Coordinates of C-alpha atoms in Angstrom, one line a residue:
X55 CA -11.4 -20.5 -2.3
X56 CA -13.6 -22.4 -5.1
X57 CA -12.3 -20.6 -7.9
X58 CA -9.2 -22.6 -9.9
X59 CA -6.6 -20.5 -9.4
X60 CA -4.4 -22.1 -12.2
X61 CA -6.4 -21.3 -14.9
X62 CA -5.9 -18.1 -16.5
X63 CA -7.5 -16.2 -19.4
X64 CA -9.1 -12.8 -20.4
X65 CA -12.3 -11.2 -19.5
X66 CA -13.4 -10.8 -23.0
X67 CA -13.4 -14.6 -23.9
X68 CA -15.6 -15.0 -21.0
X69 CA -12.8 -16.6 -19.2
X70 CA -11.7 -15.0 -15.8
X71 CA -8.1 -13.3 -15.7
X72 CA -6.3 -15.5 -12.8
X73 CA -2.6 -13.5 -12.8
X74 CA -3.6 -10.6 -10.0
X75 CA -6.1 -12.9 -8.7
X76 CA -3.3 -15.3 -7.6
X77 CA -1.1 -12.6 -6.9
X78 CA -3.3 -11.4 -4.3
X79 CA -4.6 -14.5 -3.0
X80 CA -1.0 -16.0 -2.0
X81 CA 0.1 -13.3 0.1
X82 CA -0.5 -14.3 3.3
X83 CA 1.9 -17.4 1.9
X84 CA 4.6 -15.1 1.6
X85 CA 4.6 -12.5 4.5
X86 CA 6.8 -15.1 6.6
X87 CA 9.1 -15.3 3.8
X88 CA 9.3 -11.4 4.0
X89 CA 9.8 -11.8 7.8
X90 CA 12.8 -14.2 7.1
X91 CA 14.2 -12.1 4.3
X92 CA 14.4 -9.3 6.3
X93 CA 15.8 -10.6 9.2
X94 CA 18.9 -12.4 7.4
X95 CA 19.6 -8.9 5.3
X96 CA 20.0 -7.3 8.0
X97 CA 22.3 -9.8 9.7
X98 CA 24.1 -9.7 6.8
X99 CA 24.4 -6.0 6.2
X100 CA 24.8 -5.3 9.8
X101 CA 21.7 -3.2 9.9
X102 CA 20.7 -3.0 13.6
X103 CA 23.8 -1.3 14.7
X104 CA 23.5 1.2 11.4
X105 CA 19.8 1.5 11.9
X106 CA 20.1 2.3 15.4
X107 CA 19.1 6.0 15.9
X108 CA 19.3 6.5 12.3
X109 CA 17.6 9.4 10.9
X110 CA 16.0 7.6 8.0
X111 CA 14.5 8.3 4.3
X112 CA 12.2 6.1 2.6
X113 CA 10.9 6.5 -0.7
X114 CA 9.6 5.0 -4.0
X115 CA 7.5 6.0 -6.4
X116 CA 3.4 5.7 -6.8
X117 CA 2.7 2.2 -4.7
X118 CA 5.9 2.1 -3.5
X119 CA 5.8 5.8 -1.8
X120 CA 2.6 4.7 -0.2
X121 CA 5.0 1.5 1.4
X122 CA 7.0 4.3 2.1
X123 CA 4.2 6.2 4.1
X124 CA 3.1 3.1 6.0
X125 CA 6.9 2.4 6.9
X126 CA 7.5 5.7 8.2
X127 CA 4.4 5.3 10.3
X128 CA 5.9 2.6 12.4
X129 CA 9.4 4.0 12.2
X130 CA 9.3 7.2 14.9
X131 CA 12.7 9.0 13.3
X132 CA 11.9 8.0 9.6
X133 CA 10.4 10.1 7.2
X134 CA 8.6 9.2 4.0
X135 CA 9.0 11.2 0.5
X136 CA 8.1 9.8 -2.6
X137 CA 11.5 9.9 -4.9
X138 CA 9.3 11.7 -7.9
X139 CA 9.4 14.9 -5.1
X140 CA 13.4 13.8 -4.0
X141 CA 14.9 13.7 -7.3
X142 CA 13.2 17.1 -8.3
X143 CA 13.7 18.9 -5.2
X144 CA 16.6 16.3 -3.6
X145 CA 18.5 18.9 -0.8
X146 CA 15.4 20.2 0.9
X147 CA 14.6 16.8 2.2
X148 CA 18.3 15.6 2.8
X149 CA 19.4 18.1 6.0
X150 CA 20.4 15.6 8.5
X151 CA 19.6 12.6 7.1
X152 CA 21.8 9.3 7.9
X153 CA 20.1 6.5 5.9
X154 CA 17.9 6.2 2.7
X155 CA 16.1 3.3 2.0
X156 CA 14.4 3.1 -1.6
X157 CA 11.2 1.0 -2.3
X158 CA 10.7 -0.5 -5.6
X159 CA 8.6 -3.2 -7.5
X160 CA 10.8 -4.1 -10.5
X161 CA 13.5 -1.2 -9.6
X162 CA 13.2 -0.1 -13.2
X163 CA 11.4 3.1 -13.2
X164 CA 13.3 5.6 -14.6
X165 CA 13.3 7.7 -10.9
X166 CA 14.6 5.2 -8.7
X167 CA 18.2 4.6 -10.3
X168 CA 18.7 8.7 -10.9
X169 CA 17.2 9.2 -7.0
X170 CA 20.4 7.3 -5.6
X171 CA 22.8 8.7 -8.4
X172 CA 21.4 12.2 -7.2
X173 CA 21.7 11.9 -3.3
X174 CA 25.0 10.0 -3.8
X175 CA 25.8 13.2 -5.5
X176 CA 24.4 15.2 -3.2
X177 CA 25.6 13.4 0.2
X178 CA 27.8 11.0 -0.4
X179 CA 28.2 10.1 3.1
X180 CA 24.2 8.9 3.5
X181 CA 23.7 4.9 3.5
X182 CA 21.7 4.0 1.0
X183 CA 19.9 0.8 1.2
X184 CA 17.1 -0.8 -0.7
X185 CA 14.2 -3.1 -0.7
X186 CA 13.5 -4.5 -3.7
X187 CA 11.1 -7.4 -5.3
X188 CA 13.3 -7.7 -8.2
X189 CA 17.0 -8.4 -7.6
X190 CA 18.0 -7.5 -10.8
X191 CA 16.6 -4.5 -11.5
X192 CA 18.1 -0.8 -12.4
X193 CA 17.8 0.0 -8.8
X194 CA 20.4 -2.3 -7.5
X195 CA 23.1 -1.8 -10.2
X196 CA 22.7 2.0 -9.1
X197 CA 25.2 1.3 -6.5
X198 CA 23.3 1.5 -3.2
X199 CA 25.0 0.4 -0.4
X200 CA 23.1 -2.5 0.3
X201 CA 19.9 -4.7 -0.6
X202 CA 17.1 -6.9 0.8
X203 CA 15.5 -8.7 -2.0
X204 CA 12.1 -10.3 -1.2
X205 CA 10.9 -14.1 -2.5
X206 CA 10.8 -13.2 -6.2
X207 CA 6.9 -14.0 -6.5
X208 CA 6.5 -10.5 -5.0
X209 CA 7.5 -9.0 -8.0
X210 CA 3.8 -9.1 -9.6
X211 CA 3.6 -9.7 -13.7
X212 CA -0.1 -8.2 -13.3
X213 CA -0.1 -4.1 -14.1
X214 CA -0.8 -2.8 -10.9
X215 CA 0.9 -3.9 -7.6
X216 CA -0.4 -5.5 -5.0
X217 CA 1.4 -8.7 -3.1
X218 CA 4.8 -6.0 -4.0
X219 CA 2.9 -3.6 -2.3
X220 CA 1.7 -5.9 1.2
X221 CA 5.7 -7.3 1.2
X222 CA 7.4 -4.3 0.6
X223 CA 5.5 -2.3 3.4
X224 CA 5.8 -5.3 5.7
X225 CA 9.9 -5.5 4.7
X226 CA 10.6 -1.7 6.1
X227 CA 8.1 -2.6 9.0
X228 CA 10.1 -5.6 10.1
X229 CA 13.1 -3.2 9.8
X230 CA 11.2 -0.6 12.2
X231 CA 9.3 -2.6 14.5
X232 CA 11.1 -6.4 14.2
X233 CA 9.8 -7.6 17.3
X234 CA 6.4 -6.4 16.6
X235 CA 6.1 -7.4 13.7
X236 CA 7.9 -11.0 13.8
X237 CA 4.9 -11.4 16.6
X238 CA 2.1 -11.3 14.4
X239 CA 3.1 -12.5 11.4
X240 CA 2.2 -16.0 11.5
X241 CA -1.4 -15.7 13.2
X242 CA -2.3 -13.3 10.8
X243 CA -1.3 -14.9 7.8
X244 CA -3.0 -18.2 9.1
X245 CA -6.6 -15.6 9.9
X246 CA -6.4 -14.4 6.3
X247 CA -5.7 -17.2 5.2
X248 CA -8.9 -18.3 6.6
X249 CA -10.8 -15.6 5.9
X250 CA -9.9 -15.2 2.2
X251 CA -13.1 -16.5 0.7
X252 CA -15.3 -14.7 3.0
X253 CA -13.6 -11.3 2.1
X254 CA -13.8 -12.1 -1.5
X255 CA -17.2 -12.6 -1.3
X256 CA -18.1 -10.0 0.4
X257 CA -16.1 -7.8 -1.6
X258 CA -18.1 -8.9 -5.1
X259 CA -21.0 -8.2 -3.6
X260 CA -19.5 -4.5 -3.0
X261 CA -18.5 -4.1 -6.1
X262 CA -21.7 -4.1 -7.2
X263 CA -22.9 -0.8 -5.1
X264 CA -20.2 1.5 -6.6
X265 CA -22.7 3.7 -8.6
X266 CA -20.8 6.7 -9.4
X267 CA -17.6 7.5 -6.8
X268 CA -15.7 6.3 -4.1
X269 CA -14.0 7.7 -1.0
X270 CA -11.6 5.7 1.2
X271 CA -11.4 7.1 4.9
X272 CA -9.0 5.7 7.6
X273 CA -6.5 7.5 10.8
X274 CA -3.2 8.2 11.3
X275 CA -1.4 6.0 11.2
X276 CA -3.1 4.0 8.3
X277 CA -3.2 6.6 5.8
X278 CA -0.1 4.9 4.0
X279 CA -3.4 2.1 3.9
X280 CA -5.8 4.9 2.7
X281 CA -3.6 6.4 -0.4
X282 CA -3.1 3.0 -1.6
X283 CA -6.8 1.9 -1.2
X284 CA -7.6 4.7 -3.3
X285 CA -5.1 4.0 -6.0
X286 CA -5.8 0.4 -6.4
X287 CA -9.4 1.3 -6.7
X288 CA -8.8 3.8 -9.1
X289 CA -6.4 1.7 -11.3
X290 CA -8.2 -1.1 -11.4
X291 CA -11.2 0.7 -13.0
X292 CA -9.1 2.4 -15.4
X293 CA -10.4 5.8 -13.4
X294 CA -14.1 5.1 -14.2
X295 CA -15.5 5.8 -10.8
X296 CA -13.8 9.2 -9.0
X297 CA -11.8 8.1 -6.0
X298 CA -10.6 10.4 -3.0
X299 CA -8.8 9.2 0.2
X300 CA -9.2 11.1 3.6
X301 CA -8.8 10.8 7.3
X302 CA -12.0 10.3 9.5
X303 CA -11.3 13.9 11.0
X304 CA -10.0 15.9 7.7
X305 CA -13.3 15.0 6.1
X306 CA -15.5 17.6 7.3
X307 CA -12.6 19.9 6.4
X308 CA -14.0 20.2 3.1
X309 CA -13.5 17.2 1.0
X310 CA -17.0 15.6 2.2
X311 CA -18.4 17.8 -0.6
X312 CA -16.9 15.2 -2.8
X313 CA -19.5 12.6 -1.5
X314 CA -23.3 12.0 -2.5
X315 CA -26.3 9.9 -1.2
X316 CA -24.7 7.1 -3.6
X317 CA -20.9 7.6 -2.6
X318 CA -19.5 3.7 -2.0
X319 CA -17.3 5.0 1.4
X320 CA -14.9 2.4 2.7
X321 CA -13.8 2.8 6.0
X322 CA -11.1 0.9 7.9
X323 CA -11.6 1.1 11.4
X324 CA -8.8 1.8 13.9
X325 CA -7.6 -0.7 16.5
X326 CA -6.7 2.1 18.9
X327 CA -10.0 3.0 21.3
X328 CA -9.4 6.4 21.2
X329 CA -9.6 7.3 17.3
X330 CA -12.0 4.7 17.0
X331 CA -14.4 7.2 18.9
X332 CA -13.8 9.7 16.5
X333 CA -14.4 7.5 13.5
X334 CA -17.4 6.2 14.7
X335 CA -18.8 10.0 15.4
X336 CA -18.0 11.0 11.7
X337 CA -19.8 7.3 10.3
X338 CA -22.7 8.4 12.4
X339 CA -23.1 11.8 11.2
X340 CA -22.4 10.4 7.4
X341 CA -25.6 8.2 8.3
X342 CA -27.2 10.9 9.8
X343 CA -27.1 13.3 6.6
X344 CA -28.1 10.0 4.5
X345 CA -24.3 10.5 2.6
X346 CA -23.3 7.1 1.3
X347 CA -23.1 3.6 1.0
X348 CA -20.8 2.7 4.1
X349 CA -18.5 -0.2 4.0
X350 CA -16.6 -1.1 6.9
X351 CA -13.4 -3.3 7.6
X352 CA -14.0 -4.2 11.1
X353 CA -14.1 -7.5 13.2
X354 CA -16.0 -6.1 16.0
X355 CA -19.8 -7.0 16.3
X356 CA -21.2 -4.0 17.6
X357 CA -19.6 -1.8 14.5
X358 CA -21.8 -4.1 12.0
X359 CA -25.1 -2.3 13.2
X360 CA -23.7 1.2 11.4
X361 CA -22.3 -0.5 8.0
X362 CA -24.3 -1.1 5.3
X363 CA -21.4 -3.9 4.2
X364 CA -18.7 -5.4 6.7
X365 CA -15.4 -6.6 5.1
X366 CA -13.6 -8.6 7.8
X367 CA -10.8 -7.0 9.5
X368 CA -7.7 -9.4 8.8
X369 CA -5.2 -8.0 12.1
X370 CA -7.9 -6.9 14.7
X371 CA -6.0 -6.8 17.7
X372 CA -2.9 -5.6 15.9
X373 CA -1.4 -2.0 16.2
X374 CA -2.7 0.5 13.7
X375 CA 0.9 1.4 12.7
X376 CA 1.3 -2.6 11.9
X377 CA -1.8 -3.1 9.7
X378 CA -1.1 -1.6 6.2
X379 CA 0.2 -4.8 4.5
X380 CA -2.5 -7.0 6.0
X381 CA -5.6 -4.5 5.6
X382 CA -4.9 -3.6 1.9
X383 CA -6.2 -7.3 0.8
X384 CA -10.0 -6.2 0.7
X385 CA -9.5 -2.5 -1.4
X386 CA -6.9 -4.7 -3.8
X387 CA -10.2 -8.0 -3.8
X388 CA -12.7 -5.2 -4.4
X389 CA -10.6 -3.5 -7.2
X390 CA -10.0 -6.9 -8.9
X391 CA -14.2 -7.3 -8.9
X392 CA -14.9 -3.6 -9.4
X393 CA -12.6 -4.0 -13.1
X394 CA -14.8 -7.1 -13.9
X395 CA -17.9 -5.6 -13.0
X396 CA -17.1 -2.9 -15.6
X397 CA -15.7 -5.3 -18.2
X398 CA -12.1 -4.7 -17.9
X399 CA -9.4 -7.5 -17.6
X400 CA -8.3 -6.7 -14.1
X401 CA -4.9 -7.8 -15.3
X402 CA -4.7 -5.3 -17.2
X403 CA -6.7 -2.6 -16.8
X404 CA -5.3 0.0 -19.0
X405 CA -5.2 -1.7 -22.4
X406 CA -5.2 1.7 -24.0
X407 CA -1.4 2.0 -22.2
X408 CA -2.5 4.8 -20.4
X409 CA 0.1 3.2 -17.6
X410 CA 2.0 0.9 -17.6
X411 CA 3.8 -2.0 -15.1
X412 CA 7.0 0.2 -15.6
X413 CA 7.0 3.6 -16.1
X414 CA 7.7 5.2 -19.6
X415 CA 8.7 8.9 -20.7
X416 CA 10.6 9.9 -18.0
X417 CA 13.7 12.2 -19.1
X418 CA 16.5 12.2 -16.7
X419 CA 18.1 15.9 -16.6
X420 CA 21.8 16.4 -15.6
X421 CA 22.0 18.2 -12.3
X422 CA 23.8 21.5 -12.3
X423 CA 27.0 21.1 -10.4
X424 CA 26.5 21.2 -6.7
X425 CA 29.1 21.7 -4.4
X426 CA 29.5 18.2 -2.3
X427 CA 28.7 18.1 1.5
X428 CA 28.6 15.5 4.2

């Protein structure tokens, strides 16, 4: 790209912020080193023969339960429950389970170290694994059974994640889908790559549409893609601009009263023939009622005719329940130039502390004593 990505500085000095910027720009550098990380963890650890018809749990909080989502979409006998919901409400999701796998960032939100404590309480018996960007973190000394750590510049120093969100996904999809995914890797990082600049670009010129609100709309399975999407977005304008996610089909159910002629809607398009016929029936009556401002993330020519703005599509021919870690460049590119657009410092977009890059104020209550089962 033609920006010098070693500079760094803040917003307000009229210098542009550089730390998410290089964060985001260098993941298609790291998703083979994801790939490889995965693959020797679970050499290590044994995995395929423990994975193998495992009844699995992932979960993580915030960006990380979204990895969760995506994960769980390409894993048929996984399910996907953010650990803010498991350690408050732990045995209704445990019945059966055989594995859990926690997601984590730094591994030092309060949450993640009490989740394991609690289902190690709870089920002793259960593996529990995790994937981490930070080896070091509260989440491994919690005792799980065994970890993957990822290439350490995953672990983002910006506020809000975004290369910890792409690797993390893609780690638990390696896990799920390894030969899939090992296929792909390396084309797709070389397209984005490639394609980097013109995304950028295109997504700057987005950001400048974004009048009031935003809604994010993808299918099953990208709606992992969709909740993150619409938390990126909403971070990174500190929550200036209203922002809802929905499937295509779920809109009409209701939440399209959310949307207005000036509603910035981005849309990623599916892969799969069949729900892309559903997607494009729902764009075209958005068009028809004159609802919106549509932005698509597409790579096929004859979708450009009903966009008002095309983001390329980074894994076209990929499978929808493989895409989450390569589609979420664009939201997290039009995030980073929706925060500078609004004069924020997109490296830190909540300089009131509103959030923060760990979380804060979480009490951990003692459990009452539960009896202990297998």
């Amino acid at each position: 790209m033609s920006q010098d990505l070693s500079m760094a500085g803040d917003v307000n000095s009229g210098a542009v912020p550089q730390i998410i910027l290089n964060e985001i720009l260098r993941q298609p550098l790291l998703w083979s080193t994801t790939l490889e990380s995965v693959r020797s963890a679970s050499e290590r650890l044994g995995l395929s023969r423990k994975l193998q018809n495992a009844r699995v749990l992932l979960t993580g909080a915030g960006t990380s339960a979204y990895a969760a989502n995506a994960i769980a979409a390409a894993w048929p006998k996984a399910v996907a429950v953010p650990s803010t919901d498991l350690l408050v409400d732990s045995e209704r999701y445990l019945h059966e389970i055989d594995v859990m796998i926690s997601l984590a960032r730094s591994g030092d939100s309060p949450e993640s170290a009490a989740v394991v404590e609690r289902v190690r309480a709870l089920r002793p018996k259960i593996l529990q694994l995790a994937i981490v960007c930070n080896e070091n973190g509260a989440l491994v000394r919690a005792g799980v059974d065994g970890v993957i750590a990822l290439d350490p510049r995953t672990n983002d120093h910006s506020l809000v994640m975004t290369s910890a969100f792409s690797n993390l996904a893609l780690a638990g999809i390696v896990l799920a889908q390894d030969d899939l995914a090992a296929a792909i890797v390396a084309e797709v990082s070389k397209r984005a790559s490639v394609l980097l600049a013109d995304i950028d670009q295109v997504c700057r010129r987005a950001a400048n549409r974004v009048k009031d609100r935003i809604m994010v709309l993808a299918s099953s399975p990208l709606l992992g893609w969709a909740k993150e999407a619409e938390l990126k977005l909403l971070e990174m304008c500190g929550g200036k601009f209203p922002v809802v996610s929905e499937s295509f089909l779920g809109l009409r159910h209701g939440p399209m009263s959310f949307m207005k002629a000036d509603t910035f809607v981005l849309c990623l398009l599916s892969n799969d023939a069949a729900r892309r016929l559903y997607e494009i029936d729902l764009i075209g009556e958005l068009r028809a009622k004159k609802i919106g401002y549509l932005t698509g993330i597409t790579d096929s020519a004859e979708d450009r005719d009903i966009f008002d703005e095309v983001i390329p599509a980074i894994a076209p021919e990929a499978d929808d329940a493989q895409r989450t870690p390569y589609e979420i460049v664009g939201p997290q590119l039009l995030g980073y130039h929706l925060s500078l657009r609004i004069g924020l410092n997109p490296d830190n977009p909540s300089p009131d502390g509103i959030i923060n890059r760990v979380v804060r104020g979480v009490r951990i209550h003692s459990a009452p004593s539960t009896k202990q089962s297998a």
